[in-house]
XYZ file of C-alpha atoms in Angstrom:
127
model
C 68.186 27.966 87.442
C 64.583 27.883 88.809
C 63.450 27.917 84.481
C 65.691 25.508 83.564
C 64.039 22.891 86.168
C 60.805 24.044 85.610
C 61.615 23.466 81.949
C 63.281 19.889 82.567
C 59.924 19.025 84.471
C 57.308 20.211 81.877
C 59.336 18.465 79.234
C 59.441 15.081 81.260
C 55.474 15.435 82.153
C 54.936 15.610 78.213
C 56.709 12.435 77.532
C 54.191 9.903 78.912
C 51.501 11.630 76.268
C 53.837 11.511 73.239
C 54.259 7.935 73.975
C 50.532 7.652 73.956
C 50.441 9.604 71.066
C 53.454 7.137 69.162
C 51.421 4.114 69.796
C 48.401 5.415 67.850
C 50.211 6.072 64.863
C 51.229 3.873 62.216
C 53.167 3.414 59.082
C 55.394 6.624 58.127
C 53.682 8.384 61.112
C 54.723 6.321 63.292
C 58.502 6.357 61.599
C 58.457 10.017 61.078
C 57.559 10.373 65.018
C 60.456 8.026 66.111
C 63.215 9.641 64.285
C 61.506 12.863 65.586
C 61.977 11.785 69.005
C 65.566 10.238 68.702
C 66.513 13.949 67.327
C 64.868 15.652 69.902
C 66.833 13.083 72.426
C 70.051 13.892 70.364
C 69.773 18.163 70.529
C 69.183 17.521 74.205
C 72.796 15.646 74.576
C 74.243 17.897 72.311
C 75.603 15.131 69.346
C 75.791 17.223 66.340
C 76.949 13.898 64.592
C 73.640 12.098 65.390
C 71.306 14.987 64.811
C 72.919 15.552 61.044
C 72.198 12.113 60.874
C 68.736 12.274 61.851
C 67.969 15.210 59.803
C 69.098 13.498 56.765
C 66.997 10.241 58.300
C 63.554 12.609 58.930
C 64.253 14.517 55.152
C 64.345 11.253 53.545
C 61.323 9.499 55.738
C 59.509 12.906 54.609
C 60.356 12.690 50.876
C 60.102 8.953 49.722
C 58.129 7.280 53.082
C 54.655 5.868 51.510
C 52.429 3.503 53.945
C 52.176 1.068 50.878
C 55.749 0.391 50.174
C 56.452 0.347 54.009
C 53.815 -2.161 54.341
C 55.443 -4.104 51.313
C 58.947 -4.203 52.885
C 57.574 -5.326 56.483
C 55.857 -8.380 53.923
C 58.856 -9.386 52.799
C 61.058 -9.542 56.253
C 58.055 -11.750 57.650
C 58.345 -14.098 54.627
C 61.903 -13.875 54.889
C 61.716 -14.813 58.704
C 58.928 -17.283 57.629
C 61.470 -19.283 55.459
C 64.394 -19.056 58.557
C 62.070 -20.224 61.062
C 61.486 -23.588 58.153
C 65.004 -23.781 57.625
C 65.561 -24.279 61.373
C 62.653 -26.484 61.814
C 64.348 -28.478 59.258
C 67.335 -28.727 61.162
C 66.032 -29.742 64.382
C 64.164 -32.276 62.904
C 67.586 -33.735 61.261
C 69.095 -33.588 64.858
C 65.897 -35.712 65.859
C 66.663 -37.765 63.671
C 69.982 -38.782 64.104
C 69.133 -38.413 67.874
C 72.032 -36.413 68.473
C 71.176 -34.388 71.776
C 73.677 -31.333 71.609
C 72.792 -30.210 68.143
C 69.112 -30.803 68.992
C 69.875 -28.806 71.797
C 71.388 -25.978 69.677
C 68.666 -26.686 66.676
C 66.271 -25.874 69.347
C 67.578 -22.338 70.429
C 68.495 -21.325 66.933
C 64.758 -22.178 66.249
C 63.603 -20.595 68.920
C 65.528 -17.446 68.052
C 64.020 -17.672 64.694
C 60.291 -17.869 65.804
C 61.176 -14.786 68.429
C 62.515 -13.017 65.023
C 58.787 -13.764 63.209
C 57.067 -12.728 66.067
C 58.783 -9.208 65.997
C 58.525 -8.835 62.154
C 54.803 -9.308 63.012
C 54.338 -7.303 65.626
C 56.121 -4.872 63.623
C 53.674 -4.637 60.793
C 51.009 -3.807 62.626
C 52.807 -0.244 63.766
């Protein structure tokens, strides 16, 4: 009983440092690391369905992951977010126009939405 909490407390003073250590890395690193930490997450709660899951996940990250086409896919979601955040400026500034307040209400949160969807995209590239 004593191991098993001493091994429960080692484990959870190492988690702060792979955290650390998940922050510095980027690209198929840093993908390779999270699915390596949601199966380590998944042996610990015993789900035998999500582990052969996130085997298949880790083999597949490890055999057709490049930086380059990562890169190229997070391009295309921020152009692709790019073009929704237009497309809802476009909106509101119909709903300005006609002056109608509750769909420049709603043109306003779905734009708003939008820009918090860009943001993300971006924020995710630079991992």
């Amino acid at each position: 009983m004593k191991l098993n909490k001493s091994i429960i407390m080692f484990a959870t003073c190492l988690i702060p440092f792979t955290a650390i250590k998940a922050e510095q890395l980027q690209g198929c690193a840093a993908k390779k690391h999270n699915i390596e930490r949601q199966l380590q997450y998944a042996k610990q709660a015993g789900n035998t369905y999500q582990i052969q899951g996130l085997e298949r996940a880790l083999e597949k990250t490890t055999t057709y992951c490049n930086d380059k086409n990562l890169n190229n896919q997070q391009l295309k979601k921020i152009a692709e977010k790019e073009r929704k955040v237009e497309k809802r400026q476009q909106e509101l500034n119909q709903a300005q126009a006609k002056n109608d307040l509750k769909k420049i209400t709603k043109s306003q949160k779905k734009l708003a939405e939008a820009q918090a969807e860009l943001k993300e995209a971006k924020r995710n590239l630079n991992r």
